[in-house]
mmCIF file of C-alpha atoms and ligand atoms in Angstrom:
data_model
loop_
_atom_site.group_PDB
_atom_site.id
_atom_site.type_symbol
_atom_site.label_atom_id
_atom_site.label_comp_id
_atom_site.label_asym_id
_atom_site.label_seq_id
_atom_site.Cartn_x
_atom_site.Cartn_y
_atom_site.Cartn_z
ATOM 1 C CA MET A 9 -24.297 -69.238 -56.016
ATOM 2 C CA THR A 10 -22.007 -68.820 -53.112
ATOM 3 C CA THR A 11 -20.574 -71.407 -51.089
ATOM 4 C CA PRO A 12 -22.066 -72.151 -47.645
ATOM 5 C CA ALA A 13 -18.467 -71.776 -45.930
ATOM 6 C CA GLU A 14 -17.620 -75.243 -43.881
ATOM 7 C CA THR A 15 -15.990 -75.882 -41.163
ATOM 8 C CA PRO A 16 -12.989 -77.822 -41.690
ATOM 9 C CA THR A 17 -13.375 -81.496 -40.136
ATOM 10 C CA ALA A 18 -9.919 -83.000 -40.286
ATOM 11 C CA ASP A 19 -8.128 -82.383 -36.598
ATOM 12 C CA VAL A 20 -5.314 -80.003 -37.020
ATOM 13 C CA ARG A 21 -3.135 -79.015 -33.317
ATOM 14 C CA LEU A 22 -2.987 -75.185 -33.414
ATOM 15 C CA PRO A 23 0.663 -74.566 -32.300
ATOM 16 C CA LEU A 24 -1.100 -71.815 -29.074
ATOM 17 C CA ARG A 25 1.443 -70.248 -27.320
ATOM 18 C CA PRO A 26 2.443 -72.584 -24.346
ATOM 19 C CA GLY A 27 0.369 -70.801 -21.299
ATOM 20 C CA LEU A 28 -2.218 -69.915 -23.130
ATOM 21 C CA GLU A 29 -4.090 -73.368 -23.136
ATOM 22 C CA GLY A 30 -7.813 -73.417 -21.653
ATOM 23 C CA LEU A 31 -7.916 -69.904 -21.304
ATOM 24 C CA GLU A 32 -11.230 -68.051 -21.404
ATOM 25 C CA PRO A 33 -11.463 -64.162 -23.427
ATOM 26 C CA TYR A 34 -11.689 -61.453 -20.099
ATOM 27 C CA GLY A 35 -14.989 -59.535 -19.043
ATOM 28 C CA ALA A 36 -17.315 -59.221 -17.337
ATOM 29 C CA PRO A 37 -20.352 -60.906 -17.455
ATOM 30 C CA GLN A 38 -23.306 -58.892 -20.227
ATOM 31 C CA LEU A 39 -26.717 -59.750 -19.026
ATOM 32 C CA ASP A 40 -30.516 -57.951 -20.453
ATOM 33 C CA VAL A 41 -31.817 -56.682 -17.128
ATOM 34 C CA PRO A 42 -32.345 -53.237 -16.357
ATOM 35 C CA VAL A 43 -30.697 -52.283 -13.945
ATOM 36 C CA LEU A 44 -26.025 -52.399 -14.303
ATOM 37 C CA LEU A 45 -23.776 -51.126 -11.964
ATOM 38 C CA ASN A 46 -21.925 -54.147 -12.418
ATOM 39 C CA VAL A 47 -18.550 -52.523 -14.979
ATOM 40 C CA ASN A 48 -18.055 -48.746 -13.035
ATOM 41 C CA GLU A 49 -19.724 -46.913 -16.044
ATOM 42 C CA ASN A 50 -20.428 -43.131 -15.779
ATOM 43 C CA PRO A 51 -24.927 -43.773 -15.666
ATOM 44 C CA TYR A 52 -25.675 -41.462 -18.173
ATOM 45 C CA PRO A 53 -25.711 -41.003 -21.890
ATOM 46 C CA PRO A 54 -24.013 -38.422 -23.495
ATOM 47 C CA SER A 55 -26.559 -35.667 -24.229
ATOM 48 C CA GLU A 56 -28.305 -34.434 -27.784
ATOM 49 C CA ALA A 57 -25.965 -31.712 -27.844
ATOM 50 C CA VAL A 58 -22.770 -33.701 -27.580
ATOM 51 C CA VAL A 59 -23.986 -36.627 -29.841
ATOM 52 C CA ALA A 60 -24.846 -33.733 -32.530
ATOM 53 C CA ASP A 61 -21.230 -32.744 -32.322
ATOM 54 C CA ILE A 62 -19.560 -35.896 -31.949
ATOM 55 C CA ALA A 63 -21.716 -37.474 -35.381
ATOM 56 C CA ASP A 64 -20.381 -33.516 -37.646
ATOM 57 C CA ALA A 65 -16.858 -34.814 -36.581
ATOM 58 C CA VAL A 66 -17.049 -37.790 -37.127
ATOM 59 C CA ALA A 67 -19.036 -37.088 -40.521
ATOM 60 C CA ARG A 68 -15.767 -34.349 -41.443
ATOM 61 C CA ALA A 69 -13.158 -37.525 -40.726
ATOM 62 C CA ALA A 70 -15.116 -39.525 -43.557
ATOM 63 C CA HIS A 71 -14.228 -37.453 -46.034
ATOM 64 C CA GLY A 72 -10.695 -38.551 -44.814
ATOM 65 C CA LEU A 73 -10.464 -42.005 -44.179
ATOM 66 C CA ASN A 74 -8.943 -43.068 -47.711
ATOM 67 C CA ARG A 75 -5.974 -41.785 -45.934
ATOM 68 C CA TYR A 76 -3.707 -43.234 -42.650
ATOM 69 C CA PRO A 77 -4.264 -40.857 -39.499
ATOM 70 C CA ASP A 78 -2.122 -38.407 -37.269
ATOM 71 C CA ARG A 79 0.002 -41.155 -36.245
ATOM 72 C CA ASP A 80 1.317 -38.456 -33.526
ATOM 73 C CA PHE A 81 -2.325 -37.489 -32.583
ATOM 74 C CA LEU A 82 -0.497 -33.732 -31.536
ATOM 75 C CA GLU A 83 -4.268 -32.000 -31.993
ATOM 76 C CA LEU A 84 -5.349 -34.539 -29.448
ATOM 77 C CA ARG A 85 -2.350 -34.776 -27.327
ATOM 78 C CA THR A 86 -2.326 -31.224 -26.740
ATOM 79 C CA GLU A 87 -6.465 -31.331 -25.923
ATOM 80 C CA LEU A 88 -5.823 -34.298 -23.816
ATOM 81 C CA ALA A 89 -3.219 -31.780 -21.935
ATOM 82 C CA GLU A 90 -5.121 -28.833 -21.149
ATOM 83 C CA TYR A 91 -8.032 -30.909 -20.058
ATOM 84 C CA LEU A 92 -5.763 -32.120 -17.192
ATOM 85 C CA ARG A 93 -4.353 -29.012 -16.768
ATOM 86 C CA VAL A 94 -8.133 -27.999 -15.793
ATOM 87 C CA GLU A 95 -9.203 -30.644 -13.486
ATOM 88 C CA SER A 96 -6.187 -31.106 -11.568
ATOM 89 C CA GLY A 97 -4.641 -28.087 -12.066
ATOM 90 C CA VAL A 98 -1.007 -29.482 -13.229
ATOM 91 C CA ASP A 99 0.625 -28.494 -16.448
ATOM 92 C CA VAL A 100 1.757 -30.968 -18.877
ATOM 93 C CA GLY A 101 2.709 -30.068 -22.478
ATOM 94 C CA ALA A 102 1.694 -32.409 -25.271
ATOM 95 C CA GLU A 103 4.639 -34.160 -26.038
ATOM 96 C CA GLN A 104 3.726 -35.830 -22.676
ATOM 97 C CA VAL A 105 0.852 -36.512 -22.836
ATOM 98 C CA TRP A 106 0.230 -40.248 -24.943
ATOM 99 C CA ALA A 107 -3.276 -42.378 -25.898
ATOM 100 C CA ALA A 108 -4.600 -45.381 -27.034
ATOM 101 C CA ASN A 109 -7.931 -47.431 -27.381
ATOM 102 C CA GLY A 110 -8.715 -47.576 -23.423
ATOM 103 C CA SER A 111 -6.114 -47.369 -20.522
ATOM 104 C CA ASN A 112 -5.712 -50.816 -21.131
ATOM 105 C CA GLU A 113 -4.011 -49.916 -24.289
ATOM 106 C CA VAL A 114 -1.523 -47.699 -22.329
ATOM 107 C CA MET A 115 -0.703 -50.117 -19.866
ATOM 108 C CA LEU A 116 -0.051 -53.015 -22.776
ATOM 109 C CA HIS A 117 1.719 -50.076 -24.331
ATOM 110 C CA LEU A 118 3.825 -49.904 -20.448
ATOM 111 C CA LEU A 119 4.382 -53.640 -20.624
ATOM 112 C CA GLN A 120 5.741 -53.557 -23.873
ATOM 113 C CA ALA A 121 8.000 -51.473 -24.270
ATOM 114 C CA PHE A 122 9.677 -52.258 -20.044
ATOM 115 C CA GLY A 123 8.733 -55.465 -19.440
ATOM 116 C CA GLY A 124 8.948 -58.542 -21.546
ATOM 117 C CA PRO A 125 10.705 -62.472 -20.997
ATOM 118 C CA GLY A 126 13.078 -62.064 -18.210
ATOM 119 C CA ARG A 127 10.837 -59.523 -16.050
ATOM 120 C CA ASN A 128 9.395 -58.275 -13.334
ATOM 121 C CA VAL A 129 6.123 -55.983 -13.196
ATOM 122 C CA LEU A 130 4.747 -56.097 -9.387
ATOM 123 C CA SER A 131 1.048 -54.673 -7.867
ATOM 124 C CA PHE A 132 -0.340 -55.206 -4.893
ATOM 125 C CA ALA A 133 -3.676 -57.054 -4.463
ATOM 126 C CA PRO A 134 -6.352 -57.304 -4.410
ATOM 127 C CA THR A 135 -6.627 -54.972 -7.632
ATOM 128 C CA TYR A 136 -7.447 -55.049 -11.670
ATOM 129 C CA SER A 137 -7.912 -57.524 -12.421
ATOM 130 C CA MET A 138 -6.883 -56.766 -15.466
ATOM 131 C CA TYR A 139 -3.586 -56.417 -15.098
ATOM 132 C CA PRO A 140 -2.202 -60.234 -14.933
ATOM 133 C CA GLU A 141 -3.233 -60.263 -18.537
ATOM 134 C CA TYR A 142 -0.919 -57.546 -19.512
ATOM 135 C CA ALA A 143 1.757 -59.093 -17.959
ATOM 136 C CA ARG A 144 1.027 -62.565 -19.554
ATOM 137 C CA ASP A 145 0.524 -60.923 -23.296
ATOM 138 C CA THR A 146 3.930 -58.909 -22.868
ATOM 139 C CA LEU A 147 5.342 -62.175 -21.653
ATOM 140 C CA THR A 148 6.424 -60.111 -18.599
ATOM 141 C CA ALA A 149 6.198 -62.472 -14.351
ATOM 142 C CA TRP A 150 3.568 -60.774 -12.613
ATOM 143 C CA VAL A 151 4.500 -59.982 -9.261
ATOM 144 C CA ALA A 152 1.375 -59.364 -6.567
ATOM 145 C CA GLY A 153 2.651 -57.809 -3.367
ATOM 146 C CA ARG A 154 -0.416 -57.906 -0.581
ATOM 147 C CA ARG A 155 -2.771 -54.641 0.415
ATOM 148 C CA GLU A 156 -3.761 -54.017 3.895
ATOM 149 C CA ALA A 157 -6.293 -55.906 5.526
ATOM 150 C CA ASP A 158 -8.081 -51.478 4.786
ATOM 151 C CA PHE A 159 -5.837 -52.292 0.855
ATOM 152 C CA THR A 160 -4.277 -49.234 1.902
ATOM 153 C CA LEU A 161 -0.378 -50.567 1.201
ATOM 154 C CA ASP A 162 2.229 -50.739 3.695
ATOM 155 C CA LEU A 163 5.319 -49.247 2.672
ATOM 156 C CA THR A 164 8.057 -51.365 4.816
ATOM 157 C CA HIS A 165 6.179 -54.247 3.046
ATOM 158 C CA VAL A 166 6.073 -52.109 -0.876
ATOM 159 C CA ARG A 167 9.896 -51.804 -0.116
ATOM 160 C CA GLU A 168 10.484 -54.869 0.667
ATOM 161 C CA GLN A 169 8.726 -56.496 -2.983
ATOM 162 C CA ILE A 170 10.832 -54.485 -5.223
ATOM 163 C CA ALA A 171 13.780 -55.041 -3.441
ATOM 164 C CA GLU A 172 13.023 -58.686 -4.264
ATOM 165 C CA HIS A 173 11.654 -58.287 -7.876
ATOM 166 C CA ARG A 174 13.350 -55.302 -8.873
ATOM 167 C CA PRO A 175 10.480 -55.004 -10.858
ATOM 168 C CA ALA A 176 10.540 -52.541 -14.395
ATOM 169 C CA VAL A 177 7.254 -51.852 -13.904
ATOM 170 C CA VAL A 178 5.407 -50.594 -10.375
ATOM 171 C CA LEU A 179 1.701 -50.786 -11.295
ATOM 172 C CA LEU A 180 -0.971 -49.535 -8.491
ATOM 173 C CA ALA A 181 -4.691 -48.463 -9.495
ATOM 174 C CA SER A 182 -5.472 -45.545 -7.157
ATOM 175 C CA PRO A 183 -7.874 -45.144 -6.611
ATOM 176 C CA ASN A 184 -7.939 -49.404 -6.475
ATOM 177 C CA ASN A 185 -10.280 -51.046 -8.389
ATOM 178 C CA PRO A 186 -12.285 -53.146 -6.364
ATOM 179 C CA THR A 187 -11.634 -51.554 -3.476
ATOM 180 C CA GLY A 188 -12.089 -47.893 -4.218
ATOM 181 C CA THR A 189 -8.671 -47.290 -1.821
ATOM 182 C CA ALA A 190 -6.586 -44.239 -3.454
ATOM 183 C CA LEU A 191 -2.916 -44.030 -2.823
ATOM 184 C CA PRO A 192 -1.807 -40.673 -0.498
ATOM 185 C CA LEU A 193 1.094 -38.813 -2.353
ATOM 186 C CA GLU A 194 3.399 -39.595 0.581
ATOM 187 C CA THR A 195 3.290 -43.312 -0.493
ATOM 188 C CA VAL A 196 3.362 -42.598 -4.148
ATOM 189 C CA GLU A 197 6.183 -40.239 -3.968
ATOM 190 C CA ALA A 198 7.498 -42.769 -1.086
ATOM 191 C CA ILE A 199 7.405 -45.433 -3.497
ATOM 192 C CA CYS A 200 9.106 -43.601 -6.384
ATOM 193 C CA GLU A 201 11.862 -42.858 -4.626
ATOM 194 C CA ALA A 202 12.633 -46.575 -3.802
ATOM 195 C CA ALA A 203 12.167 -47.530 -6.984
ATOM 196 C CA VAL A 204 14.462 -44.795 -8.388
ATOM 197 C CA ASP A 205 17.714 -47.664 -9.165
ATOM 198 C CA ALA A 206 15.550 -50.887 -8.158
ATOM 199 C CA GLY A 207 14.619 -51.756 -11.294
ATOM 200 C CA PRO A 208 16.089 -55.116 -13.357
ATOM 201 C CA THR A 209 19.914 -54.328 -14.866
ATOM 202 C CA GLY A 210 20.551 -52.280 -17.906
ATOM 203 C CA PRO A 211 22.996 -53.249 -20.718
ATOM 204 C CA ASP A 212 25.816 -51.569 -18.919
ATOM 205 C CA GLY A 213 25.112 -53.818 -15.585
ATOM 206 C CA ALA A 214 24.096 -50.659 -14.298
ATOM 207 C CA PRO A 215 20.623 -50.243 -12.424
ATOM 208 C CA THR A 216 17.380 -48.808 -14.280
ATOM 209 C CA ALA A 217 14.493 -47.084 -12.755
ATOM 210 C CA ALA A 218 11.357 -49.527 -11.898
ATOM 211 C CA VAL A 219 8.717 -47.337 -13.216
ATOM 212 C CA VAL A 220 6.466 -46.681 -11.596
ATOM 213 C CA VAL A 221 2.317 -46.355 -13.128
ATOM 214 C CA VAL A 222 -0.386 -45.107 -11.600
ATOM 215 C CA ASP A 223 -3.634 -46.073 -12.902
ATOM 216 C CA GLU A 224 -5.769 -43.287 -11.978
ATOM 217 C CA ALA A 225 -8.859 -44.561 -14.486
ATOM 218 C CA TYR A 226 -11.059 -43.345 -11.653
ATOM 219 C CA GLY A 227 -9.019 -40.466 -10.739
ATOM 220 C CA GLU A 228 -11.626 -37.552 -11.108
ATOM 221 C CA PHE A 229 -14.354 -39.822 -8.483
ATOM 222 C CA ARG A 230 -11.412 -38.562 -5.357
ATOM 223 C CA ARG A 231 -12.936 -37.140 -2.469
ATOM 224 C CA GLU A 232 -12.618 -33.512 -1.440
ATOM 225 C CA GLY A 233 -8.125 -32.600 -0.957
ATOM 226 C CA VAL A 234 -7.428 -36.790 -2.103
ATOM 227 C CA PRO A 235 -4.819 -34.972 -4.937
ATOM 228 C CA SER A 236 -3.451 -36.822 -7.585
ATOM 229 C CA ALA A 237 -0.784 -37.907 -9.130
ATOM 230 C CA LEU A 238 -0.178 -35.088 -11.122
ATOM 231 C CA THR A 239 0.625 -33.472 -9.449
ATOM 232 C CA LEU A 240 4.032 -35.038 -8.817
ATOM 233 C CA LEU A 241 5.170 -36.439 -12.366
ATOM 234 C CA GLY A 242 7.794 -32.874 -12.321
ATOM 235 C CA ARG A 243 10.012 -35.069 -9.678
ATOM 236 C CA HIS A 244 10.207 -37.883 -10.715
ATOM 237 C CA PRO A 245 10.768 -38.978 -14.224
ATOM 238 C CA HIS A 246 9.903 -42.745 -14.222
ATOM 239 C CA LEU A 247 6.860 -41.801 -13.034
ATOM 240 C CA ALA A 248 3.963 -42.124 -15.569
ATOM 241 C CA VAL A 249 -0.026 -41.714 -14.551
ATOM 242 C CA SER A 250 -2.546 -42.858 -16.796
ATOM 243 C CA ARG A 251 -6.472 -41.747 -16.504
ATOM 244 C CA THR A 252 -9.551 -42.517 -19.337
ATOM 245 C CA MET A 253 -12.055 -41.569 -20.929
ATOM 246 C CA SER A 254 -13.971 -44.500 -20.106
ATOM 247 C CA LYS A 255 -15.417 -43.492 -16.507
ATOM 248 C CA ALA A 256 -16.062 -40.268 -14.798
ATOM 249 C CA PHE A 257 -16.260 -38.488 -18.375
ATOM 250 C CA GLY A 258 -18.812 -41.286 -20.099
ATOM 251 C CA MET A 259 -17.596 -42.336 -22.933
ATOM 252 C CA ALA A 260 -16.966 -45.620 -22.324
ATOM 253 C CA GLY A 261 -17.248 -46.556 -25.742
ATOM 254 C CA LEU A 262 -15.152 -44.760 -27.218
ATOM 255 C CA ARG A 263 -11.969 -46.746 -25.453
ATOM 256 C CA LEU A 264 -10.001 -43.269 -25.387
ATOM 257 C CA GLY A 265 -7.093 -43.989 -22.779
ATOM 258 C CA TYR A 266 -4.354 -42.087 -22.169
ATOM 259 C CA LEU A 267 -1.496 -41.074 -19.768
ATOM 260 C CA ALA A 268 1.074 -37.997 -18.495
ATOM 261 C CA ALA A 269 4.807 -38.446 -17.853
ATOM 262 C CA THR A 270 7.999 -37.545 -18.947
ATOM 263 C CA PRO A 271 8.637 -36.842 -23.107
ATOM 264 C CA ALA A 272 11.630 -39.468 -22.307
ATOM 265 C CA LEU A 273 9.209 -42.828 -21.607
ATOM 266 C CA VAL A 274 6.569 -40.666 -24.231
ATOM 267 C CA ASP A 275 8.730 -41.433 -26.536
ATOM 268 C CA HIS A 276 9.766 -45.447 -25.785
ATOM 269 C CA LEU A 277 5.782 -45.783 -25.799
ATOM 270 C CA ARG A 278 6.076 -44.372 -29.637
ATOM 271 C CA VAL A 279 7.676 -47.590 -30.429
ATOM 272 C CA VAL A 280 5.763 -49.875 -29.804
ATOM 273 C CA ARG A 281 2.534 -48.503 -30.684
ATOM 274 C CA LEU A 282 1.253 -49.896 -33.739
ATOM 275 C CA PRO A 283 0.990 -47.255 -36.916
ATOM 276 C CA TYR A 284 -1.975 -45.907 -36.609
ATOM 277 C CA HIS A 285 -3.234 -47.527 -33.934
ATOM 278 C CA LEU A 286 -5.339 -44.290 -32.547
ATOM 279 C CA SER A 287 -8.299 -44.417 -35.596
ATOM 280 C CA ALA A 288 -9.583 -40.758 -37.402
ATOM 281 C CA VAL A 289 -12.932 -41.567 -36.077
ATOM 282 C CA THR A 290 -12.312 -41.737 -32.877
ATOM 283 C CA GLN A 291 -9.993 -38.672 -33.182
ATOM 284 C CA ALA A 292 -12.519 -37.242 -34.026
ATOM 285 C CA ALA A 293 -14.538 -38.069 -32.293
ATOM 286 C CA ALA A 294 -12.496 -38.069 -28.549
ATOM 287 C CA LEU A 295 -11.660 -34.388 -29.350
ATOM 288 C CA ALA A 296 -15.279 -33.638 -30.065
ATOM 289 C CA ALA A 297 -15.877 -35.418 -26.308
ATOM 290 C CA LEU A 298 -13.581 -32.695 -25.146
ATOM 291 C CA ARG A 299 -14.886 -29.381 -26.320
ATOM 292 C CA HIS A 300 -17.949 -30.657 -24.147
ATOM 293 C CA ARG A 301 -15.954 -31.484 -21.085
ATOM 294 C CA GLY A 302 -17.236 -29.044 -18.468
ATOM 295 C CA GLU A 303 -20.639 -30.640 -19.157
ATOM 296 C CA LEU A 304 -19.558 -33.598 -19.421
ATOM 297 C CA MET A 305 -17.631 -33.687 -16.385
ATOM 298 C CA ALA A 306 -20.882 -32.062 -14.455
ATOM 299 C CA GLN A 307 -21.800 -35.479 -13.192
ATOM 300 C CA VAL A 308 -19.012 -36.343 -12.003
ATOM 301 C CA ALA A 309 -20.468 -34.021 -8.855
ATOM 302 C CA SER A 310 -23.247 -35.489 -8.365
ATOM 303 C CA LEU A 311 -21.925 -39.138 -8.530
ATOM 304 C CA ARG A 312 -19.673 -38.088 -6.190
ATOM 305 C CA ALA A 313 -21.795 -37.280 -3.708
ATOM 306 C CA GLU A 314 -24.134 -40.238 -4.312
ATOM 307 C CA ARG A 315 -21.049 -42.346 -3.882
ATOM 308 C CA ASP A 316 -20.979 -41.096 0.054
ATOM 309 C CA ALA A 317 -24.372 -41.759 0.454
ATOM 310 C CA LEU A 318 -25.020 -44.716 -0.380
ATOM 311 C CA VAL A 319 -21.571 -46.214 1.774
ATOM 312 C CA GLY A 320 -23.484 -44.304 4.588
ATOM 313 C CA TRP A 321 -26.738 -46.351 3.761
ATOM 314 C CA LEU A 322 -24.511 -49.214 3.839
ATOM 315 C CA ARG A 323 -23.556 -48.469 7.176
ATOM 316 C CA ASP A 324 -26.477 -48.043 8.584
ATOM 317 C CA HIS A 325 -27.048 -50.988 7.557
ATOM 318 C CA GLY A 326 -24.284 -52.526 9.599
ATOM 319 C CA LEU A 327 -22.250 -53.754 6.263
ATOM 320 C CA GLU A 328 -18.469 -53.586 6.008
ATOM 321 C CA VAL A 329 -17.510 -51.096 3.577
ATOM 322 C CA ALA A 330 -14.361 -49.606 1.719
ATOM 323 C CA GLU A 331 -13.111 -46.171 1.576
ATOM 324 C CA SER A 332 -14.087 -45.544 -2.292
ATOM 325 C CA ASP A 333 -12.767 -42.836 -3.848
ATOM 326 C CA ALA A 334 -13.990 -44.279 -6.863
ATOM 327 C CA ASN A 335 -17.726 -44.366 -8.500
ATOM 328 C CA PHE A 336 -18.206 -48.207 -6.653
ATOM 329 C CA VAL A 337 -19.038 -48.855 -3.702
ATOM 330 C CA LEU A 338 -17.039 -52.556 -1.675
ATOM 331 C CA PHE A 339 -19.756 -54.034 1.099
ATOM 332 C CA GLY A 340 -19.931 -56.800 2.958
ATOM 333 C CA LEU A 341 -19.398 -59.140 4.413
ATOM 334 C CA PHE A 342 -21.206 -61.983 3.757
ATOM 335 C CA PRO A 343 -20.932 -65.457 3.931
ATOM 336 C CA ASP A 344 -21.904 -66.632 1.137
ATOM 337 C CA ARG A 345 -22.281 -63.543 -0.939
ATOM 338 C CA HIS A 346 -22.854 -65.520 -4.343
ATOM 339 C CA GLU A 347 -26.284 -65.911 -3.377
ATOM 340 C CA VAL A 348 -26.596 -61.918 -2.020
ATOM 341 C CA TRP A 349 -25.084 -61.215 -5.614
ATOM 342 C CA ASN A 350 -27.742 -63.538 -7.833
ATOM 343 C CA GLY A 351 -30.794 -62.650 -5.328
ATOM 344 C CA LEU A 352 -30.141 -59.423 -6.207
ATOM 345 C CA LEU A 353 -29.570 -60.688 -10.279
ATOM 346 C CA GLU A 354 -32.834 -61.980 -9.776
ATOM 347 C CA ARG A 355 -34.585 -58.713 -8.951
ATOM 348 C CA GLY A 356 -33.447 -57.086 -11.642
ATOM 349 C CA VAL A 357 -29.503 -55.482 -10.597
ATOM 350 C CA LEU A 358 -26.454 -56.827 -12.479
ATOM 351 C CA ILE A 359 -23.634 -55.732 -9.864
ATOM 352 C CA ARG A 360 -20.305 -57.786 -9.617
ATOM 353 C CA GLU A 361 -18.409 -60.156 -7.768
ATOM 354 C CA VAL A 362 -15.266 -59.991 -7.649
ATOM 355 C CA GLY A 363 -12.923 -58.598 -4.588
ATOM 356 C CA PRO A 364 -11.828 -60.391 -1.306
ATOM 357 C CA GLU A 365 -14.280 -63.715 -0.339
ATOM 358 C CA GLY A 366 -17.126 -62.480 0.900
ATOM 359 C CA TRP A 367 -17.138 -58.604 -0.689
ATOM 360 C CA LEU A 368 -19.395 -57.382 -3.434
ATOM 361 C CA ARG A 369 -19.094 -54.345 -5.928
ATOM 362 C CA VAL A 370 -21.519 -51.738 -6.620
ATOM 363 C CA SER A 371 -20.864 -48.940 -9.794
ATOM 364 C CA VAL A 372 -22.721 -45.886 -8.999
ATOM 365 C CA GLY A 373 -25.667 -45.404 -10.804
ATOM 366 C CA THR A 374 -28.335 -42.686 -11.565
ATOM 367 C CA PRO A 375 -30.195 -42.128 -7.997
ATOM 368 C CA GLN A 376 -33.846 -44.268 -9.184
ATOM 369 C CA GLU A 377 -30.720 -47.480 -10.278
ATOM 370 C CA THR A 378 -29.449 -46.698 -6.435
ATOM 371 C CA ALA A 379 -32.965 -46.551 -5.131
ATOM 372 C CA ALA A 380 -33.223 -49.933 -6.964
ATOM 373 C CA PHE A 381 -30.599 -51.991 -5.782
ATOM 374 C CA LYS A 382 -31.594 -50.282 -2.169
ATOM 375 C CA ALA A 383 -34.370 -52.287 -2.677
ATOM 376 C CA ALA A 384 -33.586 -55.860 -3.671
ATOM 377 C CA LEU A 385 -30.701 -55.459 -1.819
ATOM 378 C CA GLU A 386 -33.261 -55.038 0.940
ATOM 379 C CA GLU A 387 -35.363 -57.857 -0.390
ATOM 380 C CA VAL A 388 -32.526 -59.947 -0.342
ATOM 381 C CA LEU A 389 -31.258 -59.545 3.026
ATOM 382 C CA GLY A 390 -34.619 -59.419 4.469
ATOM 383 C CA TRP A 391 -34.400 -56.030 6.249
HETATM 384 C C1 PLP B 414 -12.698 -48.993 -15.891
HETATM 385 C C2 PLP B 414 -10.430 -49.393 -15.845
HETATM 386 C C3 PLP B 414 -9.354 -49.180 -16.465
HETATM 387 C C4 PLP B 414 -10.204 -48.237 -17.932
HETATM 388 O O1 PLP B 414 -10.238 -49.364 -18.477
HETATM 389 P P1 PLP B 414 -9.997 -48.221 -20.309
HETATM 390 O O2 PLP B 414 -9.667 -49.163 -21.273
HETATM 391 O O3 PLP B 414 -9.564 -47.311 -20.515
HETATM 392 O O4 PLP B 414 -11.727 -48.506 -20.326
HETATM 393 C C5 PLP B 414 -8.191 -48.814 -16.382
HETATM 394 N N1 PLP B 414 -7.511 -48.890 -15.048
HETATM 395 C C6 PLP B 414 -9.094 -49.766 -13.942
HETATM 396 C C7 PLP B 414 -8.463 -50.333 -12.745
HETATM 397 C C8 PLP B 414 -10.014 -49.550 -14.273
HETATM 398 O O5 PLP B 414 -10.807 -50.545 -13.307
#
């Protein structure tokens, strides 16, 4: 006989940390509709060959699950470094690579190591809505400067914000979410220069550098001729460039994000990670997926072309569209964006109501999904 669990009835007040009162867990609405274009996933599931190889690798790892996994996952870091070399032409060693359960956790490690009470993290809005949450969870103060009307950064404003707030971390998404805007290398370089001794004061009273984090979650989708901030790594020891297998690589469900920086910076992250944070199953699956990088990356070119065509189509219909180097497009401007979002939803197409008032964001899907989106939008807007 089992006893059903009972919910205790006596009222006890839990000691919730001040500042967390009434907050809801983050997440885009997950609705069950035919066309999902709301969270910038790669629309193509892995092929049978990739699935079989991952299953095989996980089965082999399962034989050793009585043991804790490799804490430093050097094999995986080596393969990620190799991937970056092929993708961006930048040579980084395994000791310059760090990985965690999604780049979300990589960012958390960065703020655990460099943020904290009395410290600031600076970013520029509109940007990724998770950033303030990493700040909150690490008790780091969140400071948001602004982006210009075309969502680029004004260097004078950026320098002023850095000088005023002496941030421990400057978080720059490039391409930015939700706008798709990539930062020119000169901008990242100028920010690195401004950040050299503009961080918080160290224990000896002298200023430290602000760590500049370029979040390239959508880096692989950048247009021809747009370089990655990885190319600046050799010159700036306080620069970290983060990537993820969630978007271009088509492995959002795997939860594997990573960054490249100096070995010294990576060593600081190793201090704050939980022991064995990357499970043996995750490591095995990620390694297997990376062996198929050629095939998995093949879709990126077609998604890019699909994106450029979508931008053109929306503009041809008189809409405003932000320049995009990502696998999504921010478009508008609508007097009542919720009505448009809802009209699409009623026609089975889920996009994201995000970004500044009046704008909507749609992810690039398969050609069929894009066609469904276009047909639904034509109906909603009465074209
Ligand atoms: C999707 C996204 C990520 C990726 O997060 P994961 O935890 O790696 O899935 C990171 N940064 C930005 C700006 C994103 O949009």
